[in-house]
DNA sequence: ATGAAAGCGCTAACAT
DNA sequence: ATGTTAGCGCTTTCAT
């Protein structure tokens, strides 16, 4: 029913080879014939068949996107936005994205995603933390991988990561510039490299400002960095340190937990305690007051990952380059100048 | 590099046709040869090439999934869960899902999604409301469509819809059973068929319980059904109707807005006012108190849509059947017996 | 600069 | 019940 390359060739009075050369922007084709062919393509509403192309080129034109189901289902859209970023970027390119989730407890006896078994993808983007056995098994198959927001020691693939140190520094500097000296830090799971880097950023900023680091002001644990964690961490921190005037929470979920704690305990935000988060999720705007935070460009990270993947595929090189995505300070109303405190 | 059907044929000492018959579970193959072939397949780690298959069968094995970007980006994951449901269902089947978003203002001059231009999908699932021109243009191409959570008059495709009338009845009955008689209704955009059906459910339940319908107790408008809408609707409703003891809000977003209004005005929930929502989004559990609501099985709806699509493709019939997905009452702590009111 | 033709891996007549 | 074979639509040498 649809036009094929033969139809175009016939219509343009050339060979199929010529048509192929034209649609692939190849070599030295007379502008004249090129024009002719392009015209026929337009008239016949011709689109090359993917399967025919793939069959001969031994490529699939698909990129796999793998993440754990709990990451996909996270209440605050984070990884789904990264996914959308890859889709945006793939749109103009010649790729389709095949998304699949795996169980968080994916074990070595679980079957690999169907698209890797069937070799239906040219490369795979892995978003967020996944079990190591998944990585190992895909690597064995020699399928190119790009990681987004996750770093493992064992790999030599492109990495797209948040510049967490920069973000941690930024957040802390914001508080410092507002005149705060006693800045609480709520880190959540300190095993998580991203969160730990934010801690490093915090320490670096203090050092640069010649503010002595006080370990009593930091609350790290090894629990999932969610609202409850933020609530409990705030409790520990503030019950024992009356002098704290502001808090940097390592992600917005925990920052929201902190705000809940503050409200439950009749602190005024930001007059009594300034609070800054990290991530910039939608919920921030629904809060009272709206949360000052560090914005992570999720869509952009996805786009970056796809670009890295395409580059990897085109050059056929496993460049072990690390792409650090810059973050941005978003000042809203949960932080205020320390001089205005308890005014 | 990878094994082909020829390799398997050679290894099993049969023809490629036989191998093909085996992998397609065809006809009368001797159990003996079948076993032999299967064994070779296993040994050689053979997987049929998708592109080769697709090329000859004129199918792609892909299903497109289209939704507007604002639906994809909705803070509370709704459509992304429906998408995941299709992916779950496709996983065991032989399909891949290709997701793409379109602009909410998608116009007739905008290019169609690439996978429809290139005919890279066998069928398309459309989730949520989309511009009519998109539907028309895809229909012209004779690509099968299945709708999820959206109904248009013009189509004759399978529809997967929430049983909104049932849900509206359920919610209202819950309140009635708790002894409430003066039940406020907050409907949001009454142009939206889903929301309007919930209103119908509300009215039906009242009628069945012989509670007179009071138009002062309902607040319908034509604005987007979000938190702010809920807040403002609650304001209108409660300022003028002191006798209201409970509210049914047409979705959880609006219910949350109602709760905010109640808190801002020193109502106790649920002692002063019981409140029930609709959708069952994650946020419900983070509320104080957790929100009683009607659960919509999002994952299941996606799975249902994919099954409808597959059926459509297999039978090649455009059955205009409407699949009504049942909902479920989830009782949490935002509703209470009216007798216990103001105790 | 363009054409002829082989072949990618598979399916489906048609033969046997 | 199984084998032979002709394509599916495209890319890519190799000729011209």
XYZ file of C-alpha atoms (C1' of nucleotides) in Angstrom:
718
model
C 0.000 0.000 0.000
C 2.703 2.462 0.979
C 5.241 3.622 -1.536
C 8.543 1.773 -1.600
C 11.930 2.762 -2.818
C 11.109 1.087 -6.118
C 8.087 3.251 -6.649
C 10.163 6.316 -6.045
C 12.876 5.084 -8.379
C 10.383 4.419 -11.119
C 8.633 7.719 -10.620
C 11.889 9.653 -10.705
C 13.330 7.600 -13.518
C 16.392 6.555 -11.600
C 17.620 3.399 -9.929
C 16.781 2.388 -6.400
C 20.423 2.842 -5.534
C 20.195 6.486 -6.440
C 17.152 6.951 -4.307
C 18.954 5.297 -1.457
C 21.909 7.609 -1.891
C 19.629 10.601 -1.835
C 17.711 9.666 1.271
C 20.967 8.971 3.044
C 22.463 12.255 1.983
C 25.317 10.403 0.429
C 28.134 11.374 -1.793
C 28.065 13.212 -5.045
C 24.616 13.245 -6.461
C 23.773 15.807 -9.095
C 21.686 18.517 -7.537
C 19.448 17.946 -10.475
C 18.710 14.261 -9.755
C 18.558 14.941 -6.083
C 15.845 17.476 -6.651
C 14.020 15.085 -8.918
C 14.143 12.260 -6.405
C 13.133 14.446 -3.503
C 10.167 15.619 -5.498
C 9.030 12.076 -6.203
C 9.432 11.222 -2.549
C 7.196 14.085 -1.644
C 4.611 13.270 -4.245
C 4.444 9.604 -3.331
C 4.536 10.419 0.381
C 7.370 7.977 0.731
C 8.947 7.000 4.032
C 11.736 4.402 4.114
C 10.757 1.179 5.814
C 12.421 0.834 9.154
C 12.551 -2.914 9.169
C 14.089 -3.131 5.725
C 16.670 -0.586 6.717
C 17.392 -2.231 10.000
C 17.661 -5.636 8.414
C 20.478 -4.656 6.133
C 22.189 -2.206 8.433
C 22.135 -4.565 11.405
C 20.878 -1.774 13.582
C 17.509 -1.338 15.171
C 17.159 2.392 15.551
C 15.921 1.813 19.089
C 17.420 2.829 22.397
C 16.399 1.006 25.543
C 15.657 2.915 28.727
C 15.811 0.927 31.945
C 14.925 1.975 35.466
C 13.520 0.265 38.528
C 9.773 0.346 38.936
C 9.926 2.266 42.183
C 11.928 4.960 40.456
C 9.368 5.116 37.711
C 6.536 5.263 40.188
C 8.110 7.902 42.430
C 5.453 10.313 43.476
C 7.369 13.336 42.386
C 8.157 12.897 38.721
C 11.897 12.772 38.393
C 12.957 9.828 36.278
C 9.889 10.075 34.098
C 11.079 13.555 33.198
C 14.511 12.276 32.381
C 12.810 9.725 30.158
C 10.811 12.447 28.476
C 14.049 14.311 27.855
C 15.437 11.337 25.962
C 12.224 11.113 23.986
C 12.378 14.801 23.068
C 15.919 14.385 21.869
C 15.190 11.153 20.004
C 12.262 12.742 18.250
C 14.244 14.729 15.728
C 16.867 12.075 15.500
C 16.332 8.691 14.043
C 15.692 6.813 17.242
C 12.816 5.417 19.215
C 12.987 4.893 22.950
C 11.863 1.607 24.419
C 11.203 1.996 28.118
C 11.022 -0.886 30.510
C 11.120 -1.146 34.260
C 12.779 -3.825 36.310
C 12.038 -4.945 39.814
C 14.108 -3.179 42.444
C 15.177 -6.607 43.606
C 16.089 -7.759 40.118
C 18.219 -10.837 40.647
C 20.634 -12.766 38.494
C 18.033 -15.417 37.804
C 15.451 -12.945 36.509
C 15.271 -12.759 32.735
C 16.754 -9.682 31.140
C 14.358 -7.182 29.582
C 12.979 -8.579 26.375
C 14.515 -5.890 24.216
C 17.991 -6.891 25.269
C 17.293 -10.589 24.839
C 15.941 -9.954 21.374
C 18.611 -7.403 20.594
C 15.974 -4.886 19.698
C 18.020 -1.934 20.868
C 21.313 -0.481 19.723
C 22.134 0.860 23.140
C 20.746 1.178 26.626
C 20.277 4.131 28.914
C 20.161 3.207 32.571
C 18.545 5.758 34.835
C 19.086 5.847 38.563
C 20.411 3.108 40.730
C 19.899 -0.442 39.459
C 21.165 -3.799 40.721
C 24.726 -4.497 39.688
C 23.907 -7.858 38.117
C 21.787 -6.103 35.504
C 24.723 -3.951 34.536
C 27.106 -6.854 34.422
C 24.849 -8.991 32.300
C 24.206 -6.238 29.783
C 27.874 -5.386 29.630
C 28.703 -8.994 28.785
C 26.463 -8.680 25.765
C 28.570 -5.764 24.571
C 25.593 -3.472 24.310
C 26.638 0.141 24.814
C 25.362 1.722 28.010
C 24.930 5.296 29.156
C 24.168 6.013 32.797
C 22.044 8.903 34.006
C 22.052 9.877 37.640
C 23.941 6.797 38.707
C 27.586 6.024 38.954
C 29.215 2.673 39.430
C 32.898 2.064 39.712
C 32.957 -0.874 37.343
C 31.851 0.791 34.164
C 33.537 2.594 31.348
C 30.546 4.212 29.726
C 29.380 7.784 29.407
C 27.884 9.108 32.622
C 25.398 11.935 32.915
C 25.433 13.186 36.462
C 24.114 16.062 38.472
C 26.831 18.436 39.618
C 26.043 17.713 43.226
C 29.069 19.364 44.720
C 28.311 22.566 42.879
C 24.695 22.316 44.017
C 25.634 21.713 47.631
C 27.960 24.686 47.521
C 25.346 26.847 45.889
C 22.696 26.045 48.446
C 25.042 26.651 51.334
C 26.377 29.864 49.836
C 22.857 31.156 49.463
C 22.318 30.694 53.172
C 25.699 32.183 54.004
C 25.014 35.212 51.866
C 21.805 35.692 53.794
C 23.904 36.018 56.905
C 23.393 32.548 58.324
C 26.309 30.999 60.167
C 24.688 28.131 62.007
C 23.489 26.063 59.112
C 22.006 22.660 59.725
C 22.588 19.918 57.176
C 20.214 17.036 56.563
C 21.787 14.466 54.320
C 19.621 11.370 54.342
C 21.322 8.243 53.063
C 25.009 9.127 53.126
C 25.795 5.928 51.246
C 24.255 7.490 48.193
C 27.057 9.122 46.207
C 24.862 11.990 45.002
C 23.787 12.923 48.487
C 27.269 12.568 49.825
C 28.557 14.980 47.220
C 26.003 17.518 48.317
C 27.452 17.153 51.776
C 30.882 17.828 50.337
C 29.536 20.923 48.659
C 28.154 22.065 51.994
C 31.498 21.604 53.723
C 33.419 23.317 50.950
C 31.170 26.341 51.078
C 31.574 26.646 54.830
C 35.323 26.377 54.548
C 35.530 28.997 51.868
C 33.483 31.340 54.021
C 35.685 30.559 56.998
C 32.742 29.265 58.964
C 33.881 26.438 61.226
C 32.311 23.082 60.439
C 30.222 21.820 63.324
C 29.389 18.151 63.261
C 26.468 18.681 65.596
C 24.778 20.568 62.817
C 24.747 17.633 60.439
C 22.330 14.756 60.434
C 23.317 11.918 58.123
C 21.817 8.460 58.298
C 21.427 5.480 56.034
C 17.705 5.603 55.462
C 15.738 6.386 52.333
C 15.735 10.155 51.888
C 11.993 10.806 52.094
C 9.706 13.139 53.997
C 9.713 11.084 57.128
C 13.465 11.016 57.151
C 13.454 14.796 56.861
C 10.978 15.122 59.689
C 12.942 12.927 62.050
C 16.258 14.449 61.092
C 14.915 17.927 61.759
C 13.691 16.750 65.117
C 17.105 15.473 66.145
C 18.888 18.486 64.795
C 16.713 21.215 66.246
C 16.041 19.728 69.621
C 19.732 19.742 70.325
C 20.863 22.891 68.576
C 18.865 25.960 69.377
C 21.355 28.171 67.615
C 20.572 26.818 64.145
C 18.943 29.488 61.990
C 18.714 27.660 58.695
C 18.699 24.170 57.249
C 19.936 22.724 53.995
C 18.083 19.490 53.245
C 19.603 17.287 50.599
C 16.460 16.871 48.596
C 13.029 18.432 48.447
C 11.260 15.431 49.923
C 13.299 15.764 53.103
C 12.942 19.537 53.026
C 9.191 19.097 53.006
C 9.512 16.793 56.002
C 11.540 19.467 57.736
C 8.842 22.032 57.031
C 6.240 19.737 58.518
C 8.329 19.378 61.639
C 8.794 23.127 61.887
C 5.064 23.754 61.542
C 4.206 21.103 64.073
C 6.532 22.807 66.477
C 5.396 26.349 65.899
C 8.510 27.553 64.113
C 7.814 30.254 61.583
C 9.254 29.719 58.132
C 11.404 31.509 57.140
C 11.459 33.969 60.045
C 12.605 31.431 62.628
C 14.297 28.953 60.350
C 15.224 29.304 56.701
C 15.070 26.104 54.692
C 16.491 25.172 51.310
C 16.031 21.902 49.436
C 17.428 20.225 46.337
C 15.784 18.885 43.153
C 13.021 21.375 42.387
C 9.934 19.213 42.239
C 6.428 20.454 41.524
C 5.345 20.111 45.123
C 7.675 22.939 46.107
C 5.260 25.466 44.718
C 2.303 24.082 46.601
C 4.057 24.537 49.912
C 3.539 27.401 52.272
C 5.898 29.135 51.874
C 7.132 27.913 48.493
C 10.461 26.190 48.878
C 13.782 27.687 47.880
C 15.762 24.959 46.202
C 18.419 23.858 43.740
C 16.941 23.052 40.370
C 18.032 19.875 38.642
C 17.395 20.043 34.877
C 15.741 16.651 34.481
C 14.613 16.957 30.894
C 18.007 18.265 29.921
C 19.726 15.332 31.609
C 17.696 12.918 29.531
C 18.520 14.790 26.354
C 22.180 14.814 27.317
C 22.116 11.073 27.872
C 20.605 10.424 24.491
C 23.173 12.640 22.827
C 25.921 10.747 24.598
C 24.367 7.491 23.431
C 24.140 8.613 19.830
C 27.699 9.797 19.950
C 28.728 6.468 21.396
C 26.948 4.670 18.591
C 28.237 6.864 15.788
C 31.848 6.873 16.837
C 31.654 3.357 18.172
C 33.824 4.505 21.034
C 33.161 3.870 24.673
C 34.398 7.207 25.826
C 34.381 7.087 29.572
C 33.408 10.707 29.820
C 31.480 12.105 32.685
C 28.986 14.820 31.867
C 28.279 17.037 34.837
C 24.961 18.781 34.484
C 24.940 22.214 36.105
C 22.237 23.118 38.582
C 20.563 26.381 39.389
C 19.538 28.202 42.541
C 15.820 28.893 42.691
C 15.069 31.447 45.377
C 11.528 31.321 46.681
C 10.162 32.215 50.079
C 11.490 29.638 52.495
C 14.794 31.458 52.985
C 15.322 34.910 54.412
C 18.050 37.194 55.627
C 19.262 36.188 59.053
C 19.145 39.782 60.273
C 15.394 39.768 59.769
C 15.148 36.765 62.004
C 12.700 36.857 64.897
C 11.990 40.434 64.030
C 27.603 -12.352 15.190
C 24.269 -13.544 16.506
C 22.795 -16.835 15.410
C 20.338 -16.709 12.536
C 17.621 -19.063 11.491
C 20.082 -20.680 9.098
C 22.488 -21.490 11.870
C 19.716 -23.128 13.799
C 18.553 -25.068 10.748
C 22.039 -26.320 10.077
C 22.635 -27.217 13.702
C 19.355 -29.101 13.960
C 19.714 -30.651 10.550
C 16.429 -29.308 9.263
C 15.355 -26.582 6.860
C 14.887 -22.984 7.814
C 11.190 -23.395 7.094
C 10.953 -26.009 9.794
C 12.672 -23.752 12.249
C 10.288 -20.991 11.323
C 7.347 -23.281 11.880
C 8.658 -24.245 15.265
C 9.279 -20.738 16.510
C 5.851 -19.718 15.346
C 4.209 -22.673 17.012
C 2.745 -23.671 13.723
C 0.946 -26.712 12.514
C 1.930 -30.304 12.718
C 5.556 -30.611 13.577
C 6.801 -33.894 14.940
C 7.391 -33.521 18.630
C 10.726 -35.094 17.866
C 11.894 -32.414 15.423
C 10.360 -29.725 17.534
C 12.438 -30.845 20.455
C 15.526 -31.001 18.292
C 15.016 -27.510 16.942
C 14.219 -26.043 20.330
C 17.385 -27.545 21.659
C 19.493 -26.011 18.911
C 17.817 -22.689 19.528
C 18.768 -22.879 23.156
C 22.310 -23.934 22.464
C 22.902 -21.244 19.891
C 21.099 -18.668 22.032
C 19.000 -17.806 19.031
C 16.447 -15.013 18.946
C 14.551 -14.249 15.736
C 15.450 -10.919 14.174
C 12.670 -8.454 14.584
C 13.446 -6.487 11.492
C 13.548 -9.539 9.257
C 10.267 -10.690 10.685
C 8.663 -7.311 10.404
C 9.885 -6.864 6.876
C 8.107 -9.916 5.578
C 5.081 -9.771 7.806
C 4.451 -6.085 7.114
C 3.997 -5.480 10.780
C 6.196 -3.608 13.190
C 5.459 -5.190 16.526
C 5.220 -1.702 18.001
C 2.305 0.099 19.550
C 2.358 3.882 19.768
C 1.230 5.651 22.931
C 0.248 9.281 22.546
C -0.669 11.821 25.197
C -0.279 15.541 25.625
C 2.829 16.728 27.399
C 0.898 18.337 30.230
C -0.790 15.036 30.897
C 2.559 13.317 30.958
C 3.991 15.934 33.256
C 1.065 15.995 35.666
C 2.404 16.226 39.150
C 0.427 13.292 40.393
C 1.356 10.335 38.212
C -1.776 9.253 36.436
C -1.134 8.809 32.742
C 2.395 7.634 33.321
C 0.888 4.792 35.299
C -1.483 3.967 32.520
C 1.515 3.912 30.226
C 3.319 1.581 32.589
C 0.288 -0.680 32.531
C 0.558 -0.996 28.772
C 4.234 -1.718 29.103
C 3.594 -4.442 31.670
C 1.077 -6.044 29.387
C 3.258 -5.699 26.289
C 6.158 -7.266 28.078
C 4.959 -10.836 27.855
C 3.398 -10.246 24.498
C 5.322 -9.539 21.402
C 4.998 -5.778 21.430
C 7.048 -2.754 22.263
C 5.489 0.520 23.285
C 6.655 3.724 21.667
C 5.626 6.704 23.749
C 5.483 10.223 22.448
C 3.928 13.386 23.722
C 2.257 16.065 21.687
C 1.733 19.681 22.506
C -1.594 20.419 24.172
C -2.197 22.918 21.402
C -1.299 20.455 18.682
C -2.651 21.995 15.507
C -3.430 20.669 12.070
C -0.228 22.131 10.708
C 1.983 20.400 13.245
C 3.653 17.258 11.928
C 2.265 13.970 13.184
C 4.411 11.969 15.576
C 7.286 10.405 13.704
C 6.169 6.854 14.378
C 2.934 7.430 12.546
C 4.609 9.208 9.647
C 7.068 6.358 9.310
C 4.421 3.745 9.965
C 6.516 2.316 12.764
C 3.531 1.217 14.801
C 0.771 -1.268 14.166
C -1.682 0.630 16.318
C -1.957 3.641 18.562
C -3.200 4.061 22.102
C -4.384 7.557 22.875
C -4.502 8.450 26.545
C -6.515 11.325 27.915
C -7.918 14.222 26.006
C -6.112 15.166 22.803
C -6.943 17.663 20.065
C -9.498 16.328 17.619
C -7.344 17.020 14.578
C -4.816 14.479 15.817
C -7.497 11.837 15.971
C -8.864 12.707 12.577
C -5.493 12.644 10.900
C -4.543 9.294 12.385
C -7.914 7.839 11.498
C -7.441 8.853 7.889
C -4.298 6.756 7.834
C -6.371 3.730 8.836
C -4.181 3.040 11.834
C -6.169 1.281 14.571
C -6.725 3.384 17.680
C -7.668 2.532 21.242
C -8.661 5.316 23.615
C -7.983 5.287 27.340
C -9.714 7.741 29.611
C -11.075 9.781 26.755
C -14.202 9.513 24.729
C -15.042 11.274 21.511
C -18.250 10.955 19.616
C -16.652 10.541 16.237
C -14.755 7.328 16.748
C -15.501 3.675 16.401
C -12.602 2.223 18.283
C -12.293 0.356 21.546
C -12.604 2.649 24.551
C -11.207 1.991 28.007
C -12.995 4.225 30.457
C -13.345 4.666 34.155
C -16.758 3.724 35.454
C -17.370 7.224 36.661
C -21.042 6.870 37.387
C -20.371 3.874 39.569
C -17.578 5.782 41.295
C -19.731 8.820 41.893
C -22.448 6.636 43.335
C -19.984 4.780 45.505
C -18.508 7.935 46.969
C -21.887 9.420 47.691
C -23.208 6.192 49.168
C -20.263 6.046 51.503
C -21.190 9.447 52.848
C -24.863 8.549 53.036
C -24.092 5.374 54.927
C -22.161 7.455 57.406
C -25.345 9.331 58.090
C -24.659 12.426 56.033
C -27.599 14.051 54.335
C -26.258 17.454 53.400
C -23.533 16.454 51.013
C -21.678 19.099 49.070
C -20.528 18.302 45.562
C -17.490 19.891 43.911
C -17.343 19.018 40.253
C -14.730 21.190 38.595
C -14.966 21.372 34.837
C -18.451 20.078 34.085
C -17.625 20.041 30.370
C -15.383 17.084 31.026
C -17.438 13.935 30.430
C -15.683 11.963 33.178
C -16.388 14.581 35.798
C -19.923 15.040 34.642
C -20.571 11.333 35.014
C -19.364 11.509 38.588
C -21.961 14.191 39.111
C -24.561 11.849 37.680
C -23.433 9.168 40.083
C -23.829 11.635 42.932
C -27.366 12.477 41.901
C -28.344 8.859 41.396
C -27.119 7.908 44.846
C -29.068 10.721 46.454
C -32.201 9.755 44.601
C -31.899 6.122 45.561
C -31.520 7.142 49.187
C -34.481 9.462 48.876
C -32.394 12.449 49.812
C -33.642 15.501 47.956
C -31.163 16.996 45.538
C -30.191 20.521 46.521
C -28.586 22.587 43.829
C -27.086 24.935 46.412
C -24.896 22.077 47.496
C -23.217 21.682 44.139
C -20.397 23.747 42.755
C -19.664 23.106 39.110
C -17.600 25.424 36.953
C -15.627 25.215 33.757
C -12.148 25.582 35.137
C -9.331 23.060 35.285
C -10.016 20.710 38.202
C -6.962 21.432 40.332
C -6.271 22.308 43.944
C -7.058 25.946 43.537
C -10.369 25.111 41.952
C -11.130 22.905 44.947
C -10.172 25.628 47.365
C -12.334 28.248 45.737
C -15.236 25.883 45.259
C -15.152 24.929 48.917
C -15.155 28.572 49.821
C -18.285 29.277 47.798
C -20.010 26.159 48.996
C -19.332 26.430 52.701
C -19.751 30.135 53.132
C -23.306 29.827 51.941
C -24.330 26.467 53.333
C -23.619 26.004 56.986
C -25.613 22.806 57.055
C -23.195 20.873 54.856
C -21.494 18.102 56.829
C -19.535 16.415 54.088
C -18.117 17.069 50.647
C -17.550 14.868 47.634
C -14.842 16.392 45.432
C -14.600 15.026 41.937
C -10.904 14.346 42.054
C -8.191 14.215 44.657
C -6.517 17.404 43.524
C -9.681 19.352 44.262
C -10.228 17.391 47.468
C -6.810 18.500 48.617
C -7.763 22.080 47.839
C -10.900 21.610 49.902
C -8.831 20.338 52.803
C -6.601 23.380 52.596
C -9.624 25.618 52.732
C -11.028 23.751 55.704
C -7.757 24.022 57.588
C -7.386 27.694 56.799
C -10.842 28.215 58.236
C -10.415 26.161 61.360
C -12.717 23.329 60.363
C -11.703 20.011 61.813
C -11.452 17.113 59.371
C -13.355 14.863 59.572
C -15.170 15.928 62.745
C -16.621 19.097 61.261
C -16.606 18.126 57.618
C -16.038 14.751 56.028
C -14.335 14.829 52.659
C -13.985 12.213 49.938
C -12.046 12.491 46.691
C -11.647 10.510 43.482
C -8.568 8.987 41.770
C -6.424 7.713 44.613
C -3.127 9.462 44.057
C -0.037 9.050 46.198
C -0.455 12.426 47.815
C -3.576 11.193 49.591
C -1.476 9.311 52.061
C 0.684 12.280 52.920
C -2.301 14.345 53.922
C -3.492 14.909 57.439
C -5.812 13.105 57.709
C -5.227 10.679 54.842
C -7.922 11.112 52.229
C -10.806 8.716 51.705
C -11.225 8.307 47.973
C -12.309 6.240 45.002
C -9.441 4.259 43.567
C -8.956 4.241 39.826
C -6.890 1.237 38.693
C -4.470 3.092 36.446
C -2.073 0.266 35.710
C -4.982 -2.025 34.982
C -6.485 0.483 32.565
C -3.280 0.539 30.591
C -3.148 -3.222 30.486
C -6.762 -3.324 29.384
C -6.046 -0.880 26.591
C -3.181 -2.945 25.318
C -5.274 -6.085 25.385
C -7.977 -4.294 23.423
C -5.351 -3.180 20.936
C -3.942 -6.648 20.491
C -7.406 -8.016 20.034
C -8.116 -5.338 17.474
C -4.938 -6.246 15.604
C -5.462 -9.992 15.715
C -9.071 -10.004 14.666
C -8.616 -7.002 12.423
C -11.967 -5.792 13.646
C -12.728 -2.337 14.875
C -15.085 -3.437 17.563
C -16.592 -0.319 18.989
C -16.725 -1.794 22.444
C -16.523 0.282 25.555
C -14.637 -1.236 28.463
C -15.756 0.196 31.769
C -13.106 -0.226 34.414
C -14.552 -0.692 37.887
C -13.401 1.506 40.732
C -13.018 0.851 44.424
C -13.833 2.718 47.611
C -10.773 3.351 49.751
C -11.800 4.389 53.232
C -9.185 6.363 55.104
C -9.576 9.002 57.767
C -11.108 12.015 56.108
C -14.650 10.682 56.462
C -16.484 9.911 59.648
C -19.961 9.058 60.899
C -22.172 12.083 61.016
C -23.385 11.212 64.495
C -19.870 11.674 65.776
C -19.871 15.122 64.321
C -18.898 18.046 66.521
C -18.683 15.676 69.434
C 27.375 10.271 -11.231
C 24.393 6.495 -11.621
C 22.819 1.508 -12.354
C 22.759 -3.658 -11.587
C 22.565 -7.013 -8.484
C 23.547 -9.510 -4.289
C 22.002 -10.275 0.140
C 20.350 -8.938 5.159
C 16.964 -12.908 8.147
C 12.758 -14.260 7.873
C 7.929 -16.159 6.215
C 4.826 -18.485 3.277
C 3.502 -20.651 -0.845
C 4.269 -24.580 -3.055
C 6.612 -29.086 -3.658
C 7.693 -33.383 -2.120
C 5.758 -33.588 7.991
C 9.387 -31.166 6.107
C 12.196 -28.914 2.286
C 12.776 -25.420 -1.606
C 12.440 -21.044 -2.897
C 10.818 -16.480 -3.863
C 10.435 -12.367 -2.165
C 9.739 -8.348 1.815
C 12.416 -3.038 1.092
C 16.527 -1.534 1.659
C 21.937 -0.753 1.391
C 26.142 -1.455 -0.755
C 29.808 -3.142 -3.482
C 31.077 -3.277 -8.112
C 30.368 -1.893 -12.839
C 29.761 1.465 -16.239
